[in-house]
């Protein structure tokens, strides 16, 4: 049997550096990030708050808040570098081929407009269809994302919907683009109860199967990653510290930070190998003071002197599975 052709990335980020220039100093929010996302796959970008996940997402859509700035790097989507495009040029991608689900729908939806009209506005802008037809299409999208009584809900204001329904409206808005190729889901289940979280994630998985969209799933929850991603990138303090297929990263985590995230997940007390929850010692470093060494060094039980001044080169643990740790594979 002939070898299958290599997959072509839909999105390829290389050497991305993003900084925020403040009065106090320069905060290097993302440092030397490389990332590839293939067509039809779900890639999870995982790490705790402040690690650079959302800044990466906003870099893709060129929506980095002031005073943030892309210092260097390339963000190639469907063969074109998005860095440096004019606002008019980036708009041809944002909302058309790249859609985003924000983590707090109540602040993303306009409180004074009915949700059906907000979805219809996107359809009018990108499809250039009459407003009445756009509103009917908005109802179809609300039905697609499994909102009950979609015709009635289309006439509701955001505050009249539950948190789970508002998140579904956000997904419907993301799908209102003519042909979404990339869906960025930035903490899509934040502030939702566990049952609704599972429903939203299952909805995203179902939609991916139906329309073959690629998903960049941004989360701090390794449990969400384990259930929904095919590949994983772990970030810490602006750096990528581990990446690989889900089974490799979950089953054979090589970086101490990744292990800490996995050990913080609860285990079932009914099983013999159940263990106590473990906390990662120490605190997240001040991003202004992070130097050129491993940013996790001050919290790592295996840290040596070299970790404080030299960021490690990638170590190949298995095909496609790499960790940026001086002692990966030996600890």
CSV table of C-alpha atoms in Angstrom, one decimal, residues 47-213:
chain,number,residue,atom,x,y,z
A,47,UNK,CA,-2.4,26.2,29.8
A,48,UNK,CA,-3.4,28.4,32.8
A,49,UNK,CA,-4.5,32.0,32.6
A,50,UNK,CA,-1.9,34.3,31.3
A,51,UNK,CA,0.1,31.7,29.4
A,52,UNK,CA,-0.6,33.3,26.0
A,53,UNK,CA,-3.4,31.2,24.6
A,54,UNK,CA,-5.9,34.0,24.0
A,55,UNK,CA,-3.2,36.3,22.7
A,56,UNK,CA,-2.4,33.7,20.1
A,57,UNK,CA,-6.0,33.5,19.0
A,58,UNK,CA,-6.3,37.2,18.8
A,59,UNK,CA,-3.1,37.3,16.7
A,60,UNK,CA,-4.7,35.0,14.1
A,61,UNK,CA,-7.7,37.3,13.8
A,62,UNK,CA,-5.5,40.5,14.1
A,63,UNK,CA,-7.6,41.6,17.1
A,64,UNK,CA,-4.8,42.0,19.7
A,65,UNK,CA,-5.9,44.8,22.1
A,66,UNK,CA,-3.8,47.9,22.5
A,67,UNK,CA,-0.9,48.2,23.5
A,68,UNK,CA,-0.3,44.7,22.1
A,69,UNK,CA,1.8,44.2,18.9
A,70,UNK,CA,3.1,41.3,16.8
A,71,UNK,CA,6.8,41.9,16.9
A,72,UNK,CA,7.8,39.1,14.4
A,73,UNK,CA,6.6,35.9,12.9
A,74,UNK,CA,4.3,34.6,10.3
A,75,UNK,CA,0.6,33.4,10.5
A,76,UNK,CA,-0.1,31.7,7.2
A,77,UNK,CA,-3.8,30.7,6.6
A,78,UNK,CA,-4.7,28.9,3.4
A,79,UNK,CA,-1.3,29.9,2.0
A,80,UNK,CA,-1.4,33.7,2.8
A,81,UNK,CA,0.4,35.4,5.6
A,82,UNK,CA,-2.1,37.4,7.7
A,83,UNK,CA,0.5,39.4,9.5
A,84,UNK,CA,0.7,42.9,8.1
A,85,UNK,CA,-2.6,42.8,6.2
A,86,UNK,CA,-4.7,46.0,6.1
A,87,UNK,CA,-8.0,46.1,8.0
A,88,UNK,CA,-9.9,45.7,4.8
A,89,UNK,CA,-7.8,42.7,3.7
A,90,UNK,CA,-8.1,40.9,7.1
A,91,UNK,CA,-11.8,41.4,7.1
A,92,UNK,CA,-12.0,39.1,4.0
A,93,UNK,CA,-10.9,36.3,6.3
A,94,UNK,CA,-12.3,37.4,9.7
A,95,UNK,CA,-15.9,36.2,9.8
A,96,UNK,CA,-15.7,34.7,6.3
A,97,UNK,CA,-13.1,31.9,6.6
A,98,UNK,CA,-12.1,32.4,10.3
A,99,UNK,CA,-14.7,32.5,13.0
A,100,UNK,CA,-14.3,32.9,16.7
A,101,UNK,CA,-16.3,31.9,19.8
A,102,UNK,CA,-15.5,34.1,22.7
A,103,UNK,CA,-15.4,32.8,26.3
A,104,UNK,CA,-18.0,35.2,27.7
A,105,UNK,CA,-21.1,35.5,25.3
A,106,UNK,CA,-22.8,38.1,27.5
A,107,UNK,CA,-20.1,40.6,26.8
A,108,UNK,CA,-19.8,39.6,23.1
A,109,UNK,CA,-23.5,39.9,22.3
A,110,UNK,CA,-25.1,43.3,21.9
A,111,UNK,CA,-27.7,43.5,24.8
A,112,UNK,CA,-30.1,45.9,22.9
A,113,UNK,CA,-30.6,43.7,19.8
A,114,UNK,CA,-32.5,40.4,19.5
A,115,UNK,CA,-30.2,37.5,18.9
A,116,UNK,CA,-31.8,36.6,15.6
A,117,UNK,CA,-31.0,40.1,14.2
A,118,UNK,CA,-27.4,39.9,15.4
A,119,UNK,CA,-27.0,36.6,13.5
A,120,UNK,CA,-28.8,38.1,10.5
A,121,UNK,CA,-26.4,41.1,10.4
A,122,UNK,CA,-23.5,38.7,9.8
A,123,UNK,CA,-25.4,37.0,7.0
A,124,UNK,CA,-26.4,40.4,5.4
A,125,UNK,CA,-22.7,41.5,5.6
A,126,UNK,CA,-21.0,38.4,4.2
A,127,UNK,CA,-23.8,36.8,2.0
A,128,UNK,CA,-25.3,40.1,0.9
A,129,UNK,CA,-28.8,38.6,1.0
A,130,UNK,CA,-32.0,40.5,1.9
A,131,UNK,CA,-32.6,41.0,5.7
A,132,UNK,CA,-35.8,39.0,5.8
A,133,UNK,CA,-34.1,36.0,4.2
A,134,UNK,CA,-31.1,36.5,6.5
A,135,UNK,CA,-33.4,36.3,9.6
A,136,UNK,CA,-35.0,33.1,8.3
A,137,UNK,CA,-31.5,31.7,7.9
A,138,UNK,CA,-30.6,32.8,11.4
A,139,UNK,CA,-33.5,30.7,12.7
A,140,UNK,CA,-32.1,27.7,10.8
A,141,UNK,CA,-28.7,28.3,12.4
A,142,UNK,CA,-30.3,28.4,15.9
A,143,UNK,CA,-32.0,25.1,15.1
A,144,UNK,CA,-28.7,23.7,13.8
A,145,UNK,CA,-27.0,24.5,17.2
A,146,UNK,CA,-30.0,22.7,18.9
A,147,UNK,CA,-31.7,25.7,20.5
A,148,UNK,CA,-35.3,24.6,21.3
A,149,UNK,CA,-38.1,26.7,19.7
A,150,UNK,CA,-35.5,28.5,17.5
A,151,UNK,CA,-38.1,30.8,15.9
A,152,UNK,CA,-39.2,32.1,19.3
A,153,UNK,CA,-35.6,32.4,20.6
A,154,UNK,CA,-34.6,34.4,17.6
A,155,UNK,CA,-36.8,37.2,18.9
A,156,UNK,CA,-35.2,37.1,22.4
A,157,UNK,CA,-32.6,39.5,23.8
A,158,UNK,CA,-29.4,38.0,25.2
A,159,UNK,CA,-30.4,38.5,28.8
A,160,UNK,CA,-33.5,36.4,28.2
A,161,UNK,CA,-31.4,33.4,27.4
A,162,UNK,CA,-29.5,31.0,29.7
A,163,UNK,CA,-25.7,30.9,29.6
A,164,UNK,CA,-25.7,27.7,27.6
A,165,UNK,CA,-28.2,29.2,25.1
A,166,UNK,CA,-26.1,32.3,24.7
A,167,UNK,CA,-23.0,30.2,24.0
A,168,UNK,CA,-25.0,28.3,21.3
A,169,UNK,CA,-26.0,31.7,19.8
A,170,UNK,CA,-22.3,32.5,19.6
A,171,UNK,CA,-21.7,29.2,17.8
A,172,UNK,CA,-24.5,30.0,15.4
A,173,UNK,CA,-22.9,33.4,14.7
A,174,UNK,CA,-19.6,31.7,14.1
A,175,UNK,CA,-21.3,29.4,11.6
A,176,UNK,CA,-23.0,32.3,9.8
A,177,UNK,CA,-19.9,32.9,7.7
A,178,UNK,CA,-20.2,31.6,4.1
A,179,UNK,CA,-17.7,28.8,4.5
A,180,UNK,CA,-15.9,28.6,7.8
A,181,UNK,CA,-12.6,26.9,7.5
A,182,UNK,CA,-11.3,27.6,11.0
A,183,UNK,CA,-13.3,27.9,14.2
A,184,UNK,CA,-11.4,29.4,17.2
A,185,UNK,CA,-13.2,28.4,20.4
A,186,UNK,CA,-11.7,30.5,23.2
A,187,UNK,CA,-12.7,28.8,26.5
A,188,UNK,CA,-16.2,28.0,25.1
A,189,UNK,CA,-17.4,26.4,28.3
A,190,UNK,CA,-16.2,28.9,30.9
A,191,UNK,CA,-18.8,29.7,33.6
A,192,UNK,CA,-21.2,26.9,32.4
A,193,UNK,CA,-22.2,24.0,34.6
A,194,UNK,CA,-20.8,20.6,33.8
A,195,UNK,CA,-23.9,19.3,32.0
A,196,UNK,CA,-24.1,22.3,29.7
A,197,UNK,CA,-20.3,22.1,29.1
A,198,UNK,CA,-20.6,18.6,27.8
A,199,UNK,CA,-23.5,19.6,25.5
A,200,UNK,CA,-21.6,22.5,24.1
A,201,UNK,CA,-18.5,20.4,23.4
A,202,UNK,CA,-20.5,17.6,21.9
A,203,UNK,CA,-22.2,20.2,19.7
A,204,UNK,CA,-18.8,21.5,18.4
A,205,UNK,CA,-17.7,17.9,17.7
A,206,UNK,CA,-20.9,17.2,15.9
A,207,UNK,CA,-20.6,20.4,13.8
A,208,UNK,CA,-17.0,19.5,12.9
A,209,UNK,CA,-18.1,16.2,11.6
A,210,UNK,CA,-20.9,17.8,9.5
A,211,UNK,CA,-19.1,20.7,7.9
A,212,UNK,CA,-15.4,19.5,8.3
A,213,UNK,CA,-14.3,22.7,10.0
